[in-house]
Every structure is written in structure tokens, then in C-alpha cells.
CSV table of C-alpha atoms in Angstrom, one decimal:
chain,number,residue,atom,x,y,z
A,15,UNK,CA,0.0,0.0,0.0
A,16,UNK,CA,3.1,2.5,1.0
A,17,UNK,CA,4.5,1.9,-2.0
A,18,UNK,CA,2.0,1.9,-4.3
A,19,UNK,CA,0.9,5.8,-3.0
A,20,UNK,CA,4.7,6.4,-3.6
A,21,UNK,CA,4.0,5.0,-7.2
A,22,UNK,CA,1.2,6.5,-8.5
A,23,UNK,CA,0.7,10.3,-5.8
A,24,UNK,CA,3.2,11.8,-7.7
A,25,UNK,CA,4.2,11.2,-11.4
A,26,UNK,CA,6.1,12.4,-14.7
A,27,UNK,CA,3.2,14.4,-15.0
A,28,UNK,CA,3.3,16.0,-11.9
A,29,UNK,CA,6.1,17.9,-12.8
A,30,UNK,CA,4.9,18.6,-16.3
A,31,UNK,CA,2.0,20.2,-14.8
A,32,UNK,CA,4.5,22.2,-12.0
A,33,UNK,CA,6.2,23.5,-15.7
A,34,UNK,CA,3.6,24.6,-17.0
A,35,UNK,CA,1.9,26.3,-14.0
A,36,UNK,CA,5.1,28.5,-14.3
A,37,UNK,CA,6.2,27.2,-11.0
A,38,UNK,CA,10.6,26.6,-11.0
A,39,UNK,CA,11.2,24.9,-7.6
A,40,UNK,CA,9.3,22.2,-5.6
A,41,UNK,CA,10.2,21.2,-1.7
A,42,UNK,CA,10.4,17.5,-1.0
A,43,UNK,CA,9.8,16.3,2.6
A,44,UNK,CA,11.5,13.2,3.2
A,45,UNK,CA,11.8,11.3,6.8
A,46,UNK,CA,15.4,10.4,8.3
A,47,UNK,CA,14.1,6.3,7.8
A,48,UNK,CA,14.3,7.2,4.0
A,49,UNK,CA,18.1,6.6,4.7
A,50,UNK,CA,18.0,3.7,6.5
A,51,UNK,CA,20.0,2.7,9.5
A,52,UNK,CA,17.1,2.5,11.9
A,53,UNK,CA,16.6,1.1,15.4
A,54,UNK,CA,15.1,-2.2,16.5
A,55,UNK,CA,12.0,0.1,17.7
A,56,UNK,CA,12.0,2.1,15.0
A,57,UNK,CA,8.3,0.8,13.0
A,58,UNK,CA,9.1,2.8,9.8
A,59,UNK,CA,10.3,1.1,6.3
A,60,UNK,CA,13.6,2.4,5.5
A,61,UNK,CA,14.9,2.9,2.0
A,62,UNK,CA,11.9,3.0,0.1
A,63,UNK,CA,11.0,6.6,-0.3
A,64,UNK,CA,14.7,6.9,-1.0
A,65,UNK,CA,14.2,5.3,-4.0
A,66,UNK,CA,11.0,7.4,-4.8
A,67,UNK,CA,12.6,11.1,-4.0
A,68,UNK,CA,15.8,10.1,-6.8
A,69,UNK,CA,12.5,9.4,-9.3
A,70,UNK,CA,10.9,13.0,-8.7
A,71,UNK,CA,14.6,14.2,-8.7
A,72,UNK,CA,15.4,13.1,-12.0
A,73,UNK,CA,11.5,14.2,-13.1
A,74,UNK,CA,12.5,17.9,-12.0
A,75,UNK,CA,16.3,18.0,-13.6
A,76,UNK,CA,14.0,17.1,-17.0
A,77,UNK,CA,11.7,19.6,-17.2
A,78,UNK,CA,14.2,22.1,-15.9
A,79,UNK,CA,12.7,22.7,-11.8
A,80,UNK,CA,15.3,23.2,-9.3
A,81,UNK,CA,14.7,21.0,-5.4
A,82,UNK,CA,15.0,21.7,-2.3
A,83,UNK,CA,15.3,18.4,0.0
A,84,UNK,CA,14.1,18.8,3.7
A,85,UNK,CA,14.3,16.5,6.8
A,86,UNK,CA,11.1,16.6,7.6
A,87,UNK,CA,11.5,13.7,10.7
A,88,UNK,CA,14.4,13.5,12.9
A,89,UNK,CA,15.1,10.6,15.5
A,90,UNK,CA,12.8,11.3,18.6
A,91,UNK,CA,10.5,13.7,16.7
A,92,UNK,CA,11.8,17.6,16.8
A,93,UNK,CA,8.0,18.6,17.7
A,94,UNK,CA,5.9,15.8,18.6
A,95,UNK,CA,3.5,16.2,15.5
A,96,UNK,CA,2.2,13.4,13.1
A,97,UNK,CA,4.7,15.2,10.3
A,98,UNK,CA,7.6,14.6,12.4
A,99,UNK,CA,7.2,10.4,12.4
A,100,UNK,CA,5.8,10.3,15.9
A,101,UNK,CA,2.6,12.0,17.6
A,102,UNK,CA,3.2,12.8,21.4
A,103,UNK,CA,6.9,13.3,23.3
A,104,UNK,CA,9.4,15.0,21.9
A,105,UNK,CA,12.4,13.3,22.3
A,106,UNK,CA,14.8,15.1,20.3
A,107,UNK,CA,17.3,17.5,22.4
A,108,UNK,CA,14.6,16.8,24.7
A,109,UNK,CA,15.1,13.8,27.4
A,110,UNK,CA,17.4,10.9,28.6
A,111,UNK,CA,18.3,10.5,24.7
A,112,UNK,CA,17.3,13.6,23.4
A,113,UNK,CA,21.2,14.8,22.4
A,114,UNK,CA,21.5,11.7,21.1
A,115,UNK,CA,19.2,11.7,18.6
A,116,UNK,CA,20.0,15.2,18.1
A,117,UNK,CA,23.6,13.9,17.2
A,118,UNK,CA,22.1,11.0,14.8
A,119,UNK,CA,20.3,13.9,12.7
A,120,UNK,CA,23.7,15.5,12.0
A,121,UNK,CA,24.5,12.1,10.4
A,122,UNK,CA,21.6,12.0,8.0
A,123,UNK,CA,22.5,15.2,6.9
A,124,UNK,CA,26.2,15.2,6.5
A,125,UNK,CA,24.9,12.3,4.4
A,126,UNK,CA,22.3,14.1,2.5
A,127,UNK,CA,24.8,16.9,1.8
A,128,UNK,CA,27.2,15.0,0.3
A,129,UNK,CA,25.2,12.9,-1.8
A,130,UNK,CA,22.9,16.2,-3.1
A,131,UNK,CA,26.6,18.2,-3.6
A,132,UNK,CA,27.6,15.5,-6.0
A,133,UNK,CA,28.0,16.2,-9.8
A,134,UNK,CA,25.2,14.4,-10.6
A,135,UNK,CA,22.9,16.2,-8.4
A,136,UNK,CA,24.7,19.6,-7.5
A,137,UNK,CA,22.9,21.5,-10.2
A,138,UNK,CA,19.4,20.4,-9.4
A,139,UNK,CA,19.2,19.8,-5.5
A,140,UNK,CA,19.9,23.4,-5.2
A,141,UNK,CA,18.6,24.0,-1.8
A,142,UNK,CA,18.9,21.7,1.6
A,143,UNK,CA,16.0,22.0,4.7
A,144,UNK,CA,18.0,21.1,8.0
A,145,UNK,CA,15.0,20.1,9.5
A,146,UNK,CA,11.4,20.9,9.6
A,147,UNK,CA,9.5,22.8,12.6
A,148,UNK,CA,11.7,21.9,15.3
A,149,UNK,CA,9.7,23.2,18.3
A,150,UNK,CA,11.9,25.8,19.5
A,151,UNK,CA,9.5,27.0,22.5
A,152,UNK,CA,9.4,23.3,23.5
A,153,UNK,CA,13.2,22.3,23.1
A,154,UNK,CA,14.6,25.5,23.9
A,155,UNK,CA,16.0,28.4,21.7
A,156,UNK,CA,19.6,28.3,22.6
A,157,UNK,CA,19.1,24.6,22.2
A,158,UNK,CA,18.1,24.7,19.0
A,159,UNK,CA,20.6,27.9,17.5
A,160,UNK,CA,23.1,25.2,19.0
A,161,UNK,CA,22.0,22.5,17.0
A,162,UNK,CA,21.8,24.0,13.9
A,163,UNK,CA,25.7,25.5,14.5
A,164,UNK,CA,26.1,22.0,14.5
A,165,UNK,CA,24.1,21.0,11.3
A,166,UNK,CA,25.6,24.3,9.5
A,167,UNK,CA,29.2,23.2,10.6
A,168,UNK,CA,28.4,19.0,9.6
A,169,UNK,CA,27.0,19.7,6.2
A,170,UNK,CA,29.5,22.2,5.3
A,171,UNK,CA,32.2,19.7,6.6
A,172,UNK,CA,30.8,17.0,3.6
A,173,UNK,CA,30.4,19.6,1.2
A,174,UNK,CA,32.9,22.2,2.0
A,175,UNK,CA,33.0,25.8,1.5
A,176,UNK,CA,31.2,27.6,-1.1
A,177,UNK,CA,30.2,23.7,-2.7
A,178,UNK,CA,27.1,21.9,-2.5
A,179,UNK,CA,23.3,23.2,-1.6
A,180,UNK,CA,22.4,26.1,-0.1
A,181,UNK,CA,21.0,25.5,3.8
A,182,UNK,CA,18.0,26.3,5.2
A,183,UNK,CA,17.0,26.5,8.5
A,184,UNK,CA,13.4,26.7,10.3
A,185,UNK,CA,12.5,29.9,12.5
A,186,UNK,CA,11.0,27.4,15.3
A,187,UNK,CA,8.3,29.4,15.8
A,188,UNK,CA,10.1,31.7,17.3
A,189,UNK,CA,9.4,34.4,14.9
A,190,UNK,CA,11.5,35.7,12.4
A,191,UNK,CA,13.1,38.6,14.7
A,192,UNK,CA,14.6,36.4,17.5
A,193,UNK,CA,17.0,35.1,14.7
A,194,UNK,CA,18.6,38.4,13.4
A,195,UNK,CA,22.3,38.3,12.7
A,196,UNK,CA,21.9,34.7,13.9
A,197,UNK,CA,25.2,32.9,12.0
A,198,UNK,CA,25.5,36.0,9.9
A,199,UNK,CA,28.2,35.7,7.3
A,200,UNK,CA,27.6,31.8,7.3
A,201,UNK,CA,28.3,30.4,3.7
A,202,UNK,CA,24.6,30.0,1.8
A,203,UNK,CA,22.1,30.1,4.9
A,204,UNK,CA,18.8,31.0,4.4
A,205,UNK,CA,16.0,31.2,6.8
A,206,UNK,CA,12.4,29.3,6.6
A,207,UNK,CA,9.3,30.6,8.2
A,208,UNK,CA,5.7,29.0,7.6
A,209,UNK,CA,3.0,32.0,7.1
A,210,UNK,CA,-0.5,30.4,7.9
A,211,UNK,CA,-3.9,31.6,9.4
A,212,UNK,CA,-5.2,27.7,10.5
A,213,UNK,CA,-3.0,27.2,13.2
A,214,UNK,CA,-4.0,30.8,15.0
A,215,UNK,CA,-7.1,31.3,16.9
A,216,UNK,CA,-6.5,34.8,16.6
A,217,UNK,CA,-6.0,34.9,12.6
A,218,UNK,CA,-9.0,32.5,12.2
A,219,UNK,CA,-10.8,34.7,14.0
A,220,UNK,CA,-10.7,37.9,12.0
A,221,UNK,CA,-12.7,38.8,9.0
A,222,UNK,CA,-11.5,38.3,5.8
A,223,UNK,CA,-10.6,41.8,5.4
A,224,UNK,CA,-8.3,42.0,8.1
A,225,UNK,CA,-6.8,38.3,7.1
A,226,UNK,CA,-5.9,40.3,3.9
A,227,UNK,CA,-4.2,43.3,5.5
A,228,UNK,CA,-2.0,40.7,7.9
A,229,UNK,CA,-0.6,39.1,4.6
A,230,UNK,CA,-0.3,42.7,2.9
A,231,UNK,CA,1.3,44.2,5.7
A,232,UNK,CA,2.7,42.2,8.7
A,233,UNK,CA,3.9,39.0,6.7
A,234,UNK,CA,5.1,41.2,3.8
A,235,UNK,CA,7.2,43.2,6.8
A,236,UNK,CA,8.5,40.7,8.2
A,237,UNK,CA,9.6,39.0,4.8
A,238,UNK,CA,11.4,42.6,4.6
A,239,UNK,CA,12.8,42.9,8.0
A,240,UNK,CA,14.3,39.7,8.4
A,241,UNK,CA,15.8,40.0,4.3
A,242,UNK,CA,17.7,42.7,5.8
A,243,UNK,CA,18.6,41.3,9.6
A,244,UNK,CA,19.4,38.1,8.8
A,245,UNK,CA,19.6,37.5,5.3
A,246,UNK,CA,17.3,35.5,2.3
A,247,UNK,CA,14.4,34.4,3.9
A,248,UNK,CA,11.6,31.6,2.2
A,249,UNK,CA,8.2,31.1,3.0
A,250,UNK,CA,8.5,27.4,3.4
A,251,UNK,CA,4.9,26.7,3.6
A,252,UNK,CA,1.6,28.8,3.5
A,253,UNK,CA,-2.1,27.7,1.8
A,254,UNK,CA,-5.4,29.9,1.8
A,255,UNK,CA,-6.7,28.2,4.4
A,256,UNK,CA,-8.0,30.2,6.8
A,257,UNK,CA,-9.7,27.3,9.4
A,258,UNK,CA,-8.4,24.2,10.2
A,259,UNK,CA,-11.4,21.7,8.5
A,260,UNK,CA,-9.1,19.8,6.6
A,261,UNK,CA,-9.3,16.2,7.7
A,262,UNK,CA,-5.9,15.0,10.0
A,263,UNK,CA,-4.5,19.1,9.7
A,264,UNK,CA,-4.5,18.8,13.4
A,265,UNK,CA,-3.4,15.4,13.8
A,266,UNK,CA,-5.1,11.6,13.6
A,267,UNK,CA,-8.0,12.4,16.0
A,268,UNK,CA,-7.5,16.0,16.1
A,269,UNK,CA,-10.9,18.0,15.8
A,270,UNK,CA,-11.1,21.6,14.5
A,271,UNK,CA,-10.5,24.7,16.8
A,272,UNK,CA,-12.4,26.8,14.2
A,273,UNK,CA,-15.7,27.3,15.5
A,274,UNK,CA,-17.2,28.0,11.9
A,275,UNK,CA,-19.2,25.0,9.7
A,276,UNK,CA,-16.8,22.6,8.7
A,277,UNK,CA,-19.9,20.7,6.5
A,278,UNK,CA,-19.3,22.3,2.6
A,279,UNK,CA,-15.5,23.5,3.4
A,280,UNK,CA,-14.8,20.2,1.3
A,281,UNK,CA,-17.3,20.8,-1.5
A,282,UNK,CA,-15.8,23.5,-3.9
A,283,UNK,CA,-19.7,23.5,-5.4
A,284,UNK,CA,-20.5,25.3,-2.4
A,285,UNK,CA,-17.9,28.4,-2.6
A,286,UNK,CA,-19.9,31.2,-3.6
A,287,UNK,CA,-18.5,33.2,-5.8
A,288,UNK,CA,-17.2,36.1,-2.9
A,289,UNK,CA,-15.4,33.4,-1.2
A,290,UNK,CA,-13.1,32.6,-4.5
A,291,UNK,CA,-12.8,36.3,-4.9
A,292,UNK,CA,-11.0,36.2,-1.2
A,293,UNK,CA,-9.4,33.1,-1.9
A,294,UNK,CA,-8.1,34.7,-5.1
A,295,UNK,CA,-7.1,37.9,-3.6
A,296,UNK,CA,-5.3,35.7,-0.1
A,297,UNK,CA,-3.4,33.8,-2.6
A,298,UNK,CA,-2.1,37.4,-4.4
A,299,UNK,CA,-1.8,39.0,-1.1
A,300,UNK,CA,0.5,36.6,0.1
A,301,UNK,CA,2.6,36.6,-2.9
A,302,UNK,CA,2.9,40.3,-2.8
A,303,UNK,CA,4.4,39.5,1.0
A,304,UNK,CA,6.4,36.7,0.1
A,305,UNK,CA,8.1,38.0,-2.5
A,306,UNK,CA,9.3,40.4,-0.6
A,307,UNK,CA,11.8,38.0,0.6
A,308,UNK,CA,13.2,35.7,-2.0
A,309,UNK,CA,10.1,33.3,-2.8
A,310,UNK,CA,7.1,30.9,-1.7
A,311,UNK,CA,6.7,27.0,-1.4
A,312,UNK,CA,2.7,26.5,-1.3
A,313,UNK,CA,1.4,23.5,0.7
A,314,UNK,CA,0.6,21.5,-0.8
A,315,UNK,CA,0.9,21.0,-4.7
A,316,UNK,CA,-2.4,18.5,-4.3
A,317,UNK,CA,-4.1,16.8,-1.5
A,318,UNK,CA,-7.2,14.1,-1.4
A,319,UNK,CA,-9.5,16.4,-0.3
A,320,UNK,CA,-9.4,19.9,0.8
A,321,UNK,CA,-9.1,22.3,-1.9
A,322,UNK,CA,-8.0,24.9,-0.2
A,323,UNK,CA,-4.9,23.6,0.4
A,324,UNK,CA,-4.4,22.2,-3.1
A,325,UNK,CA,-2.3,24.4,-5.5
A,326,UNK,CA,-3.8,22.4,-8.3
A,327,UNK,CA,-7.3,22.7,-7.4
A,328,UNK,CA,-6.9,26.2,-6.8
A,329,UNK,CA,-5.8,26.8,-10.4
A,330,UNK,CA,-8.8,24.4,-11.6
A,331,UNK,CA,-11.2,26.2,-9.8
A,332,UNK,CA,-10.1,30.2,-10.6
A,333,UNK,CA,-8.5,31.1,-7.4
A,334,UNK,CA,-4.7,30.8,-8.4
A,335,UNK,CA,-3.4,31.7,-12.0
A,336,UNK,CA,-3.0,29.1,-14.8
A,337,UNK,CA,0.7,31.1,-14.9
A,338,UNK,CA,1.9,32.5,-11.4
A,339,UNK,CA,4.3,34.9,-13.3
A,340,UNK,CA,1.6,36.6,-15.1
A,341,UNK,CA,-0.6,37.4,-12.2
A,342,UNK,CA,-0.7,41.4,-12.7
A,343,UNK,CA,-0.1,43.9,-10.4
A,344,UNK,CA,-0.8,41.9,-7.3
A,345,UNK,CA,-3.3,42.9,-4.7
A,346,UNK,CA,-1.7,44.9,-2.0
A,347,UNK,CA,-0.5,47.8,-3.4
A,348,UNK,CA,-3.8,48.3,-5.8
A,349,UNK,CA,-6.2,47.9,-2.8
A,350,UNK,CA,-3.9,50.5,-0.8
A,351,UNK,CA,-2.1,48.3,1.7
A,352,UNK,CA,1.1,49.5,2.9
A,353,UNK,CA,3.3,46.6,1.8
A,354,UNK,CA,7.0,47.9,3.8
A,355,UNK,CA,8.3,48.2,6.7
């Protein structure tokens, strides 16, 4: 069954379609198992979606799309989320074996590094995620700066200086000001930050108005102020979402804190047409932020059943250009929002 959602979820066409949508870089999750060398207690398949992520690679270096890998899972789980591997404790940094694990993850990617800084793969894998959304409020922040010294200095060490892919590092949910002039001068360091209204009471509950003026001006500033504190700074992840209906968004059994009707949010025959018009003008707004800083990953490209977080269904359905590079003038500055510092 694993394998044949590997098989068939994402395919040659996938990436013709990610062409032609105008679209020149796609972010890969992958989970440390993917590189094998697993515990007795560790219940994942190793190797498999290895094999898999080389596929899409070679898929991408075709049709002329640039990747950026990420460890999405490390050993222990770096947040305790279903994304990380394992739902619950966090045992990474965290715990009796928290360094431990900690230490593993430099392994898989001093691995990863020197593999994806290869000739074969150097011009394609262009970008590196050290790790996904470790949870930096949970773990520690001087825990996790620490650990990514660490990861900087390990992948650097397979690569060496001014060779292989760039690396990127997640803001922790910190926010993007407590890492200013983190590492400054490190050699190709970008920072990640995910920009989303689902996983805030306090965005989901605002009206749609003010959802568009927090894109237009607060993510847009900080996409500005961290360009020039700490240095190229990606949007990682962000959807038009804006309430968490989406079947297993909050985990397995996790039930939605939106206190909306989560009944048609499925059923894209039930959008009237002002609700595409906001979806349409969300997805410009927070282009007109992002770009900003140096660009966007949307999440996800497709999914089984919410369309809102479906780049392909968006462009179906009107909400999200057939071409994102001929999308006009944007929304922000037309509808008067004040898109600087």
C-alpha cells in the first residue's frame, strides 16, 4: 500500500503540470528512515521513499525545476506532530536521549549533503532544509541555535566551503526577529518561516478583510525585515486556508478549533463566488508578501481532499493563475495596503 501511494501520488506528469503552471522549484519532505539505518523500535520502512525522491529528482532535472530536500522527521520527533514520524513526546534534544538523537540527525545530513553536492545532483538539489519545525519553544531556543551551529558546521564539513546546496533553517516558531544576525556571514544560509492563518485562533478569527491586511502588511514586513537582519528568507509553507477543516490538519483524532461550519468546506460546489474572490485575492496578497523575501513553497501541490490547500485545485477552480508569473499587479499595493516596513 506504501509503495503503491509512492507509485502513483506523484508522477512524470506532476512535474509537467508544475512547468507549466510557471512554477521553477518544488520542496520534498523526506523522513530520516528514508536513509535507512534504523533502530530495532523504530516501525518505519527504511529505504523506500529513497528510491522514490531520486524518481521526482530526476522528473525535475528534466523539465528544468530546481529542489530543495528537507528532513522533515528526525530521530525522537523535533515537535511531537504526526509530520515529524511520531505524535506525542518529543524526544529530540529533549530527554534521557534527546542529544542523542539530536547527534544522529547531524549524520543524515552530513549524508544528505554530500550525496545532493555530488555532480550528478549539484545543479538540481539546489537547496537543503535542515529540519522541519523543530519546536523551539518546547526544546529551547539556545538549544536549538546550538543545533543548527552544529548542522551548518556537519554539512559544510561534507560539502565544503562555497560547494554543495544552499541551507535552510526553520524559524521554530520563534518568529523571524529572535534570529537576526543569527550565524550572519555563514556560507549560503537562508532562513524558513511558515505564514498560515489555521494554526492561530486569533487569525482564524478575524474577518476576511483583516486576514488580507496581515498578509499585505505584517507578513510582507516581516519577509522585509528579516531580508535585511538576517539574510534570504523563504516562506516554506503557507495555503489559503483560513480554518483548520481539513481532515488530519491537526493530527489523527485532532478535531477543529475553528468554531465556523466545517460541512461544505470540502465541497468546492459550495464556494460562492465572494469566497473565491477572497481566496483569489489571499493567494495574491501573500505573494505580494512573500516575494518580498526571496520566494514561496505553497502546501501543498495537491491533496485528497481539501481544496484549499491544493495548489492544483486552486488553479482548476479560478482562485490561483494558470501562470503564477503573469498574475498582474498583485493585490496589496492596488487595494492601498502599505506593503514595507
Amino acid at each position: 500500500m506504501l509503495e503503491e501511494h509512492y507509485a502513483t501520488w506523484v508522477t512524470e506528469d506532476t512535474f509537467v503540470q508544475i512547468k507549466d503552471l510557471g512554477l521553477n522549484h518544488v520542496r520534498i519532505p523526506i523522513g530520516y528512515w528514508a536513509m535507512g539505518n534504523l533502530t530495532t523500535d523504530e516501525p518505519f520502512v527504511p529505504d523506500l521513499s529513497w528510491k522514490y525522491l531520486l524518481r521526482g529528482i530526476e522528473w525535475a532535472r528534466k523539465y528544468g525545476i530546481r529542489v530543495m530536500v528537507e528532513l522533515h522527521a528526525a530521530p525522537g520527533s523535533q515537535n511531537g506532530w504526526n509530520q515529524s514520524g511520531k505524535m506525542g513526546q518529543i524526544t529530540w534534544i529533549n530527554g534521557t536521549t534527546g542529544w542523542a538523537n539530536a547527534e544522529r540527525t547531524l549524520l543524515y545530513l552530513q549524508n544528505m549533503a554530500a550525496f545532493f553536492a555530488s555532480p550528478d545532483y549539484m545543479h538540481v538539489n539546489t537547496l537543503m532544509g535542515l529540519l522541519n519545525e523543530p519546536a523551539a519553544y518546547a526544546i529551547g531556543a539556545d538549544n536549538v541555535m546550538t543545533w543548527y551551529r552544529s548542522a551548518l558546521e556537519a554539512v559544510r564539513k561534507s560539502t565544503g566551503n562555497g560547494k554543495g546546496p544552499w541551507a535552510i533553517i526553520h524559524d521554530g516558531f520563534l518568529g523571524l526577529q529572535a534570529w537576526s544576525d543569527f550565524m550572519r556571514g555563514s556560507d549560503r544560509l537562508m532562513i524558513d518561516v511558515h505564514q498560515f492563518v489555521v494554526f492561530s485562533p486569533r487569525l482564524m478569527a478575524m474577518s476576511r478583510a483583516a486576514q488580507l491586511r496581515t498578509a499585505c502588511e505584517e507578513w510582507s514586513a516581516d519577509s522585509i525585515r528579516s531580508t535585511a537582519t538576517f539574510g534570504p528568507t523563504v516562506v516554506g509553507e503557507f495555503s489559503v486556508a483560513t480554518n483548520d477543516c481539513a481532515q488530519y490538519v491537526n493530527g489523527i483524532d485532532g478535531k477543529p478549533r475553528w468554531h465556523g461550519d466545517c460541512t461544505y468546506e470540502n465541497d468546492v460546489s459550495t464556494f460562492s463566488p465572494e469566497y473565491k474572490t477572497f481566496l483569489a485575492n489571499f493567494f495574491n496578497a501573500q505573494l505580494d508578501a512573500f516575494e518580498q523575501g526571496i520566494g514561496w513553497f505553497y502546501w501543498n501541490f495537491k491533496t485528497e481532499t481539501n481544496p484549499v490547500w491544493s495548489y492544483v485545485d486552486g488553479v482548476k477552480h479560478g482562485w490561483i493563475p494558470k501562470d503564477v508569473n503573469d498574475r498582474g499587479p498583485g493585490f496589496c499595493v492596488p487595494n492601498g495596503y502599505n506593503v514595507r516596513v
